[in-house]
Coordinates of C-alpha atoms in Angstrom, one line a residue:
X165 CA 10.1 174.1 88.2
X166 CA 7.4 175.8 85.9
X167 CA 9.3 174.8 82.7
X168 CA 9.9 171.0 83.8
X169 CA 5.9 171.1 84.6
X170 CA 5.2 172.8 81.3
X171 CA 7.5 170.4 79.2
X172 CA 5.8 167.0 81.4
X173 CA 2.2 169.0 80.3
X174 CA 3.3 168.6 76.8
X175 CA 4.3 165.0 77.0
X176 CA 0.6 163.8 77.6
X177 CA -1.4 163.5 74.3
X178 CA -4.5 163.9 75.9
X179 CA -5.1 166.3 78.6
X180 CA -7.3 168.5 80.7
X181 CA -8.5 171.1 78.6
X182 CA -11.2 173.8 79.6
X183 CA -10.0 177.1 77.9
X184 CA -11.2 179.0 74.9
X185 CA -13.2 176.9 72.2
X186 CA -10.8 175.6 69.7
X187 CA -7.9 177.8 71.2
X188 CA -5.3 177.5 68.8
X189 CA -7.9 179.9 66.2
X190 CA -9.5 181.7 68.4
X191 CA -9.9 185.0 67.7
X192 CA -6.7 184.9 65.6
X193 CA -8.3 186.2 62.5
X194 CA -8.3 190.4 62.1
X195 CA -11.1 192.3 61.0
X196 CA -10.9 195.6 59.6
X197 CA -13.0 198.5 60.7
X198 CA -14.7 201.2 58.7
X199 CA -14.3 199.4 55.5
X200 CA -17.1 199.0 52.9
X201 CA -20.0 196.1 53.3
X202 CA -18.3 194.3 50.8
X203 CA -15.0 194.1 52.5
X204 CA -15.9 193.3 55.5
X205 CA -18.3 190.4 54.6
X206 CA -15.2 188.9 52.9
X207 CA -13.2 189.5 55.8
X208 CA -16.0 188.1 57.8
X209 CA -16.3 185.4 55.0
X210 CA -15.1 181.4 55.9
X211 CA -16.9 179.9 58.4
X212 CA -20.2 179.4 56.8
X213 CA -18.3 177.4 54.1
X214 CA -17.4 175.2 56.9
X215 CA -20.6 175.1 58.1
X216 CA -22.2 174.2 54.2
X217 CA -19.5 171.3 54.0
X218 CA -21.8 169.3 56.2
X219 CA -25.2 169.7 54.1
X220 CA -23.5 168.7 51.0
X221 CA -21.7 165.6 51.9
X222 CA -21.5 162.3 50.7
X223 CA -24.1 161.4 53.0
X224 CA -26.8 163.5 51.0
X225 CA -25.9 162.3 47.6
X226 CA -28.0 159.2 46.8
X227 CA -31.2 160.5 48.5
X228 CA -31.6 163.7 46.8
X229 CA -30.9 162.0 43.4
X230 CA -32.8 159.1 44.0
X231 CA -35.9 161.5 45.5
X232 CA -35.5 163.3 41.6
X233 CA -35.7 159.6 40.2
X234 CA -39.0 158.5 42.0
X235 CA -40.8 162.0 42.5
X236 CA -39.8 163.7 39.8
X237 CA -39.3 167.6 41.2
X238 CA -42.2 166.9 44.1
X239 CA -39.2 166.7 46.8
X240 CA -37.6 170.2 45.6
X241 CA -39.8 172.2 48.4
X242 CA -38.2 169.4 51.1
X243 CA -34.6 170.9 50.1
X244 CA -35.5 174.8 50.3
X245 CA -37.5 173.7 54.5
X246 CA -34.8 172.2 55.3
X247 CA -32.2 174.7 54.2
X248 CA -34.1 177.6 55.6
X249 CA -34.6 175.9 59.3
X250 CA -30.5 175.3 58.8
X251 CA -30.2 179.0 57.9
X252 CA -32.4 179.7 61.2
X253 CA -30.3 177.1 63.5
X254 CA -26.4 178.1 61.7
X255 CA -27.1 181.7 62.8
X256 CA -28.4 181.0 66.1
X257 CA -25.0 178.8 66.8
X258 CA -23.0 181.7 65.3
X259 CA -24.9 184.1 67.9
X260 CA -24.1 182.0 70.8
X261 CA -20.6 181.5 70.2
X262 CA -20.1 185.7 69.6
X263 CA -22.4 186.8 72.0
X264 CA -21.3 184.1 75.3
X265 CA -17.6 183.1 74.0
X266 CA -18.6 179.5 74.8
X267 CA -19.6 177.4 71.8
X268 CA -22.8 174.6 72.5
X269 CA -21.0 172.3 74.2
X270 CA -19.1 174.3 76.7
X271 CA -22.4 176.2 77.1
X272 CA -24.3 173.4 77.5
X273 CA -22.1 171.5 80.0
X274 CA -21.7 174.8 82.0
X275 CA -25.6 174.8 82.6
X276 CA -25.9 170.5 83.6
X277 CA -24.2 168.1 85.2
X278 CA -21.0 165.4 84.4
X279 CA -23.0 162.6 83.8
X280 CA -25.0 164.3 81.3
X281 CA -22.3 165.7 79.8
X282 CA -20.7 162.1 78.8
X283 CA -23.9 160.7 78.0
X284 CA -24.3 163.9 75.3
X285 CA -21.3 163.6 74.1
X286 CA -21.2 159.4 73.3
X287 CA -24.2 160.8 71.3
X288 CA -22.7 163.3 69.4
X289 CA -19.7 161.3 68.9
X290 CA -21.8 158.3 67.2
X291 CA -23.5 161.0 65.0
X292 CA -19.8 162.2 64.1
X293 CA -18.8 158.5 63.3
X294 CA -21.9 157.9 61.5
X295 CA -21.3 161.2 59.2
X296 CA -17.5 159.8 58.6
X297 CA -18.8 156.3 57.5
X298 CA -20.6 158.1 54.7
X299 CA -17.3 159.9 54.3
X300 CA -15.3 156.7 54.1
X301 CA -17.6 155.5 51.4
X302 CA -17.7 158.4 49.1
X303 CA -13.8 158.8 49.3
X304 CA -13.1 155.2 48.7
X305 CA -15.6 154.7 45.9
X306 CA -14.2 157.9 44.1
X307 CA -10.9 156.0 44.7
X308 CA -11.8 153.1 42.8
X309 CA -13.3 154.5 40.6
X310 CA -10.8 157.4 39.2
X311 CA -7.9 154.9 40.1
X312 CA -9.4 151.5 39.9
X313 CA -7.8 150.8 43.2
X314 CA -9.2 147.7 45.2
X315 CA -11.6 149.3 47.5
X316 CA -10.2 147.4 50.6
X317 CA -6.8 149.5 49.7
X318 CA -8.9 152.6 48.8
X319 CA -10.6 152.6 52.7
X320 CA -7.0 152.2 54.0
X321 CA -6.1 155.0 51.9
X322 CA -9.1 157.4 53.5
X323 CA -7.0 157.0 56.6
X324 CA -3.7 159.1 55.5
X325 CA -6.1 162.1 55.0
X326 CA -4.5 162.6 58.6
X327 CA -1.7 163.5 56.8
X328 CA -4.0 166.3 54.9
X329 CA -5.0 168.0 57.8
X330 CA -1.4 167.9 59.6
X331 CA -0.3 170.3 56.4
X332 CA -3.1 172.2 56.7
X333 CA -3.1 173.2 60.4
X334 CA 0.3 174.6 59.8
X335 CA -0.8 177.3 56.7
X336 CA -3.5 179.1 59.2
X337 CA -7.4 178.6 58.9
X338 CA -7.7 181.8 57.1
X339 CA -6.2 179.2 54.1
X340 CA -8.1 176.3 55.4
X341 CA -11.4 178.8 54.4
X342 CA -10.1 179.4 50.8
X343 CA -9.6 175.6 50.3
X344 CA -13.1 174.9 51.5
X345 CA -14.2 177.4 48.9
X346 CA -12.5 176.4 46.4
X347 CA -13.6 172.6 46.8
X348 CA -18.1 173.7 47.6
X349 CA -17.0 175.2 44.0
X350 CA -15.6 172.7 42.3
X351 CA -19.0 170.4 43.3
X352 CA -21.1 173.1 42.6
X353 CA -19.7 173.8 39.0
X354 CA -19.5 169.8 38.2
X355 CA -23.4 169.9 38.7
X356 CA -24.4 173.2 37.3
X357 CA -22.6 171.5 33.9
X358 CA -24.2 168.6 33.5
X359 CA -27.4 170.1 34.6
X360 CA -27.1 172.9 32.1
X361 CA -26.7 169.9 29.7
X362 CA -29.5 168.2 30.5
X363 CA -31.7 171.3 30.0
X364 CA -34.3 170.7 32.7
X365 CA -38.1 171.7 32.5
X366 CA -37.3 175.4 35.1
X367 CA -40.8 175.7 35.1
X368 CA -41.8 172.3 36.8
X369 CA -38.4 172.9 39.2
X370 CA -39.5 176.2 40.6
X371 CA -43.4 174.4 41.1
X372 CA -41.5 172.1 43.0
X373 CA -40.8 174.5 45.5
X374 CA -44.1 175.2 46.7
X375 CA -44.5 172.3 49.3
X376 CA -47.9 170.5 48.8
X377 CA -50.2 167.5 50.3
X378 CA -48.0 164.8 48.6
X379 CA -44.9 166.1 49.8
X380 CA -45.0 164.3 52.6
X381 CA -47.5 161.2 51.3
X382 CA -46.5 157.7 53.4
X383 CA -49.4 155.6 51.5
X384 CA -48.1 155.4 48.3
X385 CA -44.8 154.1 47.2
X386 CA -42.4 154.3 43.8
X387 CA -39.4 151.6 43.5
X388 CA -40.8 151.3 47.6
X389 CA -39.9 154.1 48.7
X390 CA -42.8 156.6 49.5
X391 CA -42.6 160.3 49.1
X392 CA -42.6 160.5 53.4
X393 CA -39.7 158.4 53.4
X394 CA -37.7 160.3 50.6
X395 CA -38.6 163.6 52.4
X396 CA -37.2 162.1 55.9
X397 CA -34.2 160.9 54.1
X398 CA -33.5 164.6 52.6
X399 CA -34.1 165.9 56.0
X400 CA -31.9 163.3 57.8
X401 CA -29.3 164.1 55.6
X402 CA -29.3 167.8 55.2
X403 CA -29.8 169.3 59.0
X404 CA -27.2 167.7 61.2
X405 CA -26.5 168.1 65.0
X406 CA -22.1 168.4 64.4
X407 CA -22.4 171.1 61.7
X408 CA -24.1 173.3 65.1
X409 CA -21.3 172.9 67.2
X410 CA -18.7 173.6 64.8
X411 CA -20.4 176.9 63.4
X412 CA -20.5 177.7 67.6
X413 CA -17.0 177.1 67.7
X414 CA -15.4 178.8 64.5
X415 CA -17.6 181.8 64.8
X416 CA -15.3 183.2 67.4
X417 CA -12.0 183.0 65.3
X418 CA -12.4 186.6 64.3
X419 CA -10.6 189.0 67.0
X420 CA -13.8 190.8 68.5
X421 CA -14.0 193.6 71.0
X422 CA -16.4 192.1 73.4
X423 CA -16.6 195.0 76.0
X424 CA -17.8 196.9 72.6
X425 CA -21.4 195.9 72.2
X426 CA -21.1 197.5 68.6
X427 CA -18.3 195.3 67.5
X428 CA -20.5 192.0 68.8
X429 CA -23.0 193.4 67.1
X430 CA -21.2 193.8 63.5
X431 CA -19.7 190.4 64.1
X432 CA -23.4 188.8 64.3
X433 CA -24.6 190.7 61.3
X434 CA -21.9 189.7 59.2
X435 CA -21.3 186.0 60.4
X436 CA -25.2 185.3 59.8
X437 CA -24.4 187.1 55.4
X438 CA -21.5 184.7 55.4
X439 CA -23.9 181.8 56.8
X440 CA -26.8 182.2 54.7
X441 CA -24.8 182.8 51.4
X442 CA -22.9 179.5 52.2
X443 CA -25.9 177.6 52.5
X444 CA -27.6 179.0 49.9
X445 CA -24.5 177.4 48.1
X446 CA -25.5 174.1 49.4
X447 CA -29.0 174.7 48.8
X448 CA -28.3 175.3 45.1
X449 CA -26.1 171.6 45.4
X450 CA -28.3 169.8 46.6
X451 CA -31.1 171.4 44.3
X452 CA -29.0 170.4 41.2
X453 CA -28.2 166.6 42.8
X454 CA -32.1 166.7 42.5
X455 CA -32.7 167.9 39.6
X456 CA -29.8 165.3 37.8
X457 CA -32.3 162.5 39.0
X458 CA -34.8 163.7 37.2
X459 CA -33.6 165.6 34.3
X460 CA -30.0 163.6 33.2
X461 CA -31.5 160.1 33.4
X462 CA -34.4 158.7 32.2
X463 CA -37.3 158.6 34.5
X464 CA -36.4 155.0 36.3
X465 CA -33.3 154.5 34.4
X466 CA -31.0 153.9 37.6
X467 CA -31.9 150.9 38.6
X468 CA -28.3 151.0 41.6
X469 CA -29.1 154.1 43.5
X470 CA -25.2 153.6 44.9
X471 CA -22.3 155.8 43.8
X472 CA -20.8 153.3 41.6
X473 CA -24.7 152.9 39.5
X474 CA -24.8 156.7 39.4
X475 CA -21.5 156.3 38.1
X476 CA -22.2 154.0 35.4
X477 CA -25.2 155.5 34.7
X478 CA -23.1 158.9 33.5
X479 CA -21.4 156.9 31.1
X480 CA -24.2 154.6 29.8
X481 CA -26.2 156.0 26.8
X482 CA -29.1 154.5 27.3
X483 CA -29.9 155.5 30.5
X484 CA -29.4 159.4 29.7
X485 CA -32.2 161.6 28.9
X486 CA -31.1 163.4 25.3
X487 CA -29.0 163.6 22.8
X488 CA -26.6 166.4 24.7
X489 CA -26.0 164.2 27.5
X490 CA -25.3 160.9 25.1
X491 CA -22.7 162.9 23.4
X492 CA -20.8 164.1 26.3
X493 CA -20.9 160.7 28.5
X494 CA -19.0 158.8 25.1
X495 CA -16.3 160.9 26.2
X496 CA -16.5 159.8 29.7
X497 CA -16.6 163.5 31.6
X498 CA -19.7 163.1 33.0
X499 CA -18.6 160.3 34.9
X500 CA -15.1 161.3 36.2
X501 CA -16.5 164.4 36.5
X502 CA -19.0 162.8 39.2
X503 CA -16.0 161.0 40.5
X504 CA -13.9 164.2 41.0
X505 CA -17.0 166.0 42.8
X506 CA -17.6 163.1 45.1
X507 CA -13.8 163.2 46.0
X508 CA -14.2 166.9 47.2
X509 CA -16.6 166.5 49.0
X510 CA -15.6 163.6 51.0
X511 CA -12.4 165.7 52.0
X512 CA -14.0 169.0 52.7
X513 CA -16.4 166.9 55.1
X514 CA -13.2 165.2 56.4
X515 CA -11.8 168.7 57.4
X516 CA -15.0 170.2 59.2
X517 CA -16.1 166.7 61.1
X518 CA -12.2 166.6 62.9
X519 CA -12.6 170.5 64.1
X520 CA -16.0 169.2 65.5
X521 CA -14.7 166.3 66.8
X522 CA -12.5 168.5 68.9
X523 CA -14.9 171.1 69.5
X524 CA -17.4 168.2 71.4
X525 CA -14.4 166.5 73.2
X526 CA -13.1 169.9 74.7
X527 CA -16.5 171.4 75.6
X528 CA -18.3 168.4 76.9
X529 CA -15.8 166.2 78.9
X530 CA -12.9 168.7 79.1
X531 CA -10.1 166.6 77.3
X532 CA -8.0 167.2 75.1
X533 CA -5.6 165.6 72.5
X534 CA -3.6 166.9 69.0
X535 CA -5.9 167.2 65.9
X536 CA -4.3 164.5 64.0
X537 CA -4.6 162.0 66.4
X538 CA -8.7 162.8 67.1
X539 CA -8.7 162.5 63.4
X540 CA -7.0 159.2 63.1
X541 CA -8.8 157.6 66.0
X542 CA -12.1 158.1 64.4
X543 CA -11.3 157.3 61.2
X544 CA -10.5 153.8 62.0
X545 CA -13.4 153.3 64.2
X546 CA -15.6 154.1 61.0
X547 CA -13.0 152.6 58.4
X548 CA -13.7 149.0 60.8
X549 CA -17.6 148.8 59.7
X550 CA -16.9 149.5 56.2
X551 CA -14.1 147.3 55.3
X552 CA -16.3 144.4 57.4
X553 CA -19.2 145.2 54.7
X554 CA -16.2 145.1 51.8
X555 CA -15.0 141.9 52.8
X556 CA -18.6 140.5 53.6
X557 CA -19.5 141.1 50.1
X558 CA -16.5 140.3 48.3
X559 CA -17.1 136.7 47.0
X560 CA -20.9 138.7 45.7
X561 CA -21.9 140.0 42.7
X562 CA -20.9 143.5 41.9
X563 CA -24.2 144.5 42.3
X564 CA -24.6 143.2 45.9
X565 CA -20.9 144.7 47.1
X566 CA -22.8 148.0 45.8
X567 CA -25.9 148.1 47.4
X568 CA -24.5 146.5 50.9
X569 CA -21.9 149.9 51.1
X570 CA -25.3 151.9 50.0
X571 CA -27.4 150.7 52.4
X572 CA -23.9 150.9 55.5
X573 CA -24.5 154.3 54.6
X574 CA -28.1 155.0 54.5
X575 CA -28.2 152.9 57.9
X576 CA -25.3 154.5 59.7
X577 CA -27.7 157.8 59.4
X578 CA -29.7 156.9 61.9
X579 CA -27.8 158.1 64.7
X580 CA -28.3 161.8 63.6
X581 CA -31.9 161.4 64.7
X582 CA -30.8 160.7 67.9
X583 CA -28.3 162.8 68.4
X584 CA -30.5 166.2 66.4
X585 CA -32.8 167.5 69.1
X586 CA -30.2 167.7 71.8
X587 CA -28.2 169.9 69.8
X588 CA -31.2 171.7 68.6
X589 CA -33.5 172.1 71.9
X590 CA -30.6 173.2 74.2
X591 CA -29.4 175.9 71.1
X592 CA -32.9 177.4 70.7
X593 CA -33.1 177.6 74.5
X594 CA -29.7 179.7 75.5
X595 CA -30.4 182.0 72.9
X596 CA -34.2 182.7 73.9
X597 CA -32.8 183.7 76.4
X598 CA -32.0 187.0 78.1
X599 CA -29.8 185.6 81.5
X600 CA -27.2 184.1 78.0
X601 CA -27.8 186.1 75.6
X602 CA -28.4 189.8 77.0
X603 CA -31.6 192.0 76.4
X604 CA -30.0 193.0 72.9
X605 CA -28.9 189.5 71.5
X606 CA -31.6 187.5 72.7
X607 CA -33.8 185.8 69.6
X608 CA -36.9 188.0 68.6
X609 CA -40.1 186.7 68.7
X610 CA -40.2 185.7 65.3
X611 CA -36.8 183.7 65.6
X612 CA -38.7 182.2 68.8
X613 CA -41.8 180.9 67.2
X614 CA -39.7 179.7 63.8
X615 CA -37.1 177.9 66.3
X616 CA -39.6 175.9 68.1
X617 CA -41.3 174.9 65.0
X618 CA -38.3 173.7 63.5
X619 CA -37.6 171.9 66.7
X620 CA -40.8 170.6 67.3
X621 CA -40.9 169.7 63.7
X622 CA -37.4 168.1 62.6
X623 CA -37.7 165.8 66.1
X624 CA -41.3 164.4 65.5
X625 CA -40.3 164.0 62.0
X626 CA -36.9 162.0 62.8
X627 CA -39.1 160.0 65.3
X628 CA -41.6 159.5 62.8
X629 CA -39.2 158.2 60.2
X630 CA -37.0 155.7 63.2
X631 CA -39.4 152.7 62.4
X632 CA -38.3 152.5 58.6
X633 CA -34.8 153.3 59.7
X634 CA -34.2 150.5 62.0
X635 CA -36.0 148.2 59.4
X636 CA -33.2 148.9 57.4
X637 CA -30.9 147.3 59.4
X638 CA -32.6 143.9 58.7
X639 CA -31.9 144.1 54.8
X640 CA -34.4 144.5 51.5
X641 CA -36.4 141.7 52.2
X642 CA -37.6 142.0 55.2
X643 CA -40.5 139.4 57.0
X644 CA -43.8 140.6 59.2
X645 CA -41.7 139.1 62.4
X646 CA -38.8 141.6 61.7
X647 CA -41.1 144.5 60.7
X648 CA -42.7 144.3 64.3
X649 CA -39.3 143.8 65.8
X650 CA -38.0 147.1 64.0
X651 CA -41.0 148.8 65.7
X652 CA -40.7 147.5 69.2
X653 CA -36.7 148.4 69.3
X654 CA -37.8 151.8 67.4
X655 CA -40.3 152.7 70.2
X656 CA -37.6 152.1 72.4
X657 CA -35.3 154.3 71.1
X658 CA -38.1 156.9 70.6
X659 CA -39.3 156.2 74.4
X660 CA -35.2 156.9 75.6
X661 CA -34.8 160.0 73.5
X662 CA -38.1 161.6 75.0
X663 CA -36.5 160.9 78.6
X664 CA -33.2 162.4 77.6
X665 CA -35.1 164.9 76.5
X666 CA -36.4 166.0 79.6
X667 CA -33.5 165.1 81.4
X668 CA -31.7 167.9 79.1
X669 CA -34.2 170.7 79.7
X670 CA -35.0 170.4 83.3
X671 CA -31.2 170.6 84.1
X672 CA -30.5 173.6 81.0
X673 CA -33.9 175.3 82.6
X674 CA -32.1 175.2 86.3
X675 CA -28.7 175.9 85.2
X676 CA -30.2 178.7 83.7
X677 CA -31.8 179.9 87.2
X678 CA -28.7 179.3 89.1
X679 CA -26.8 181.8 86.6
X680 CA -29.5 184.4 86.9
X681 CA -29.3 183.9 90.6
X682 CA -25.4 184.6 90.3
X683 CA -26.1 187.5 87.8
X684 CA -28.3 189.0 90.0
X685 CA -26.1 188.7 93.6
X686 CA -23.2 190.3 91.2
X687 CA -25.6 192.5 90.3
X688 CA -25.0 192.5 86.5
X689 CA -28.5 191.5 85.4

């Protein structure tokens, strides 16, 4: 009888599920004990890559390069804030999911109730499909442009990456790690050449660093964009809501002693090393996809912001800054080179976005269903937008087919604003406190004051920037009648976020009291 039920259990593709996050890899990685530092930070070593995939994707390409091409190295000190609040946030998901075995979305639906639980995770799913629109893009442009296939057959080609992460969820995630690895470094070494080539002024980079009163300037605008708006696009782009569910999640695939409060311990320590030099990684990606706006063009010299213009632009002399540069693009390196890079990175994001996927589908509305089918699901919900903006465009200029997939992109972004804060505010508040976390894992007072900072700050800012955003929508040229339309439906939005807001920490803050009044009857608080 138990068989025949087990065998009809494994007939249904999607099913109950409301076990261990990500169960298949849970805990299924060893770690060795009374080995060196070094060891065991490689042994602890992985996840953070994981994590980094998401702050380097497609999705960040075009503003960080075209914030280098209109402000110069001004926009450098936006790149370092937002990498150290995702330095602060990644280790705070890595603690939760150690320390409380849950990862944020099981936490976070154990604490409210079923309604908000679906209406959190449609969120988080739009901010996923938004994040794989981008990744559509840059793996269908890379396509075209390595292959010169059509780029309505290249977007049906992004769809058999499904066959990609069937191989790879049979050769363990220990070797789904080293791939991830080996692909951050093929980016980063594509950019640290023709960087090294372009032979920057250091001295103006590292002033960029030091954030100052134009940083964040919304009166005055280059190629309109102003130095507010390039700042908000970095930010969009970098800190996203997924990238703390997953790092929640994969943070418990090494096998962990929890009745040892020492081996927790180590496991925090060593999971935050493997965060922070991940992201550091990033930080140093983005910094040089910065730095090629300004140093390996000519100030103003890429006039198509898109992937196919920066494309061009690495194989057109005249738009390259010296005579280094001009040699190496008549080869044509540069630009494949650019092509192969934006290839990687559309597949390492495709890897780390299905896990989440799974990850939000499990711990939010407790179903279930195999890997490649989440994967292929999504993909053609976000391959359906994109190939309606190819074929849109088609009888257009080049030019026009460009930008239109550019702005897709840019505009798909949005829903990461929306989705951010409910990732962030519900994270900062488990781990403050000491009913979830424990008396010895609870955040210090100086992770406190940072995480509401960087809470307070990333929300106000994404509201800040949702006007522009949803002006987007309406095209380039946009009339005084659409501009105040933009505003009313952005006010809107802004107005239902700040209610769903509430709505999430009145139930998290009671939640949190009925589990202390549990503790406390069980008398293990």
């Amino acid at each position: 009888m138990e068989n025949s039920q087990a065998k009809k259990k494994k007939q249904h593709l999607i099913h109950y599920a409301n076990g261990k996050s990500l169960e298949e890899i849970n805990g299924t990685v060893e770690v060795p004990k009374g080995k060196g530092f070094w060891k065991t930070l490689f042994m602890y070593s992985g996840p953070g890559a994981l994590v980094a995939v998401g702050y380097m994707d497609p999705g960040n390409w075009s503003t960080s390069i075209t914030g280098g091409q209109n402000f110069q190295y001004l926009l450098m000190s936006v790149i370092l804030m937002s990498s150290l609040i995702a330095m602060l946030l990644q280790y705070m998901a890595a603690k939760l999911g150690i320390v409380s075995q849950m990862d944020l979305a099981q936490a976070i639906r154990a604490r409210t109730s079923k309604s908000l639980g679906i209406v959190l995770w449609i969120l988080t799913e739009l901010a996923i499909m938004a994040t794989d629109i981008a990744e559509v893009i840059g793996a269908a442009i890379a396509l075209y442009l390595l292959f010169n296939i059509p780029l309505v057959i290249a977007v049906f080609i992004t769809v058999f990456d499904v066959l990609l992460l069937l191989l790879l969820t049979k050769v363990g995630f220990r070797k789904i790690e080293a791939i991830v690895v080996c692909l951050i470094l093929v980016i980063l070494l594509v950019f640290v050449y023709q960087v090294a080539l372009s032979d920057p002024n250091w001295g103006a980079v590292v002033a960029g660093l030091v954030p100052t009163n134009k940083t964040f300037d919304g009166s005055h605008s280059v190629n309109g964009m102003t130095a507010l708006q390039g700042s908000l696009g970095i930010i969009g782009a970098t800190v996203m809501p997924h990238n703390l569910y997953l790092h929640s999640a994969i943070s418990q695939t090494r096998k962990i002693d929890h009745d040892d409060e020492e081996d927790v311990a180590r496991t925090v320590k060593f999971s935050a090393w493997d965060s922070n030099i991940q992201l550091t990684a990033a930080f140093f990606v983005n910094s040089l996809l910065l730095i090629m706006g300004v140093a390996v063009f000519k100030t103003g010299a890429v006039k198509d912001p898109s992937f196919f213009g920066l494309f061009q632009a690495l194989s057109d002399t005249s738009t390259l800054s010296n005579g280094v540069l001009i040699g190496v693009a008549k080869s044509g390196i540069l630009s494949v080179l650019f092509a192969v890079a934006l290839l990687a990175s559309g597949q390492n994001s495709t890897i780390t976005g299905t896990l989440t996927g799974q990850v939000i589908m499990e711990g939010f509305v407790h179903m279930k269903m195999p890997i490649w089918l989440r994967r292929l699901i999504t993909r053609l919900i976000s391959v359906i937008p994109v190939l309606i903006c190819v074929m849109m465009t088609s009888g257009k200029s080049a030019i026009d087919e460009h930008t239109a997939l550019n702005d897709l992109m840019n505009n798909s972004q949005v829903f990461l604003a929306f989705a951010l804060p409910f990732s962030m505010l519900p994270l900062l508040m488990m781990t403050n406190s000491k009913v979830e976390m424990g008396e010895r894992f609870k955040n210090s007072l100086w992770v406190k004051v940072l995480g509401w900072l960087s809470v307070i700050g990333l929300t106000f800012l994404n509201m800040e920037g949702l006007p522009d955003a949803v002006a987007g929508f309406f095209g380039d040229n946009i009339t005084a009648a659409q501009t105040n339309t933009a505003n009313i439906i952005a006010y809107i939005l802004i107005a239902a976020v700040m209610a769903l807001l509430v709505w999430t920490t009145v139930e998290l803050y009671r939640g949190n009291k009925r589990y202390e009044a549990k503790l406390e009857q069980d008398g293990t608080l």
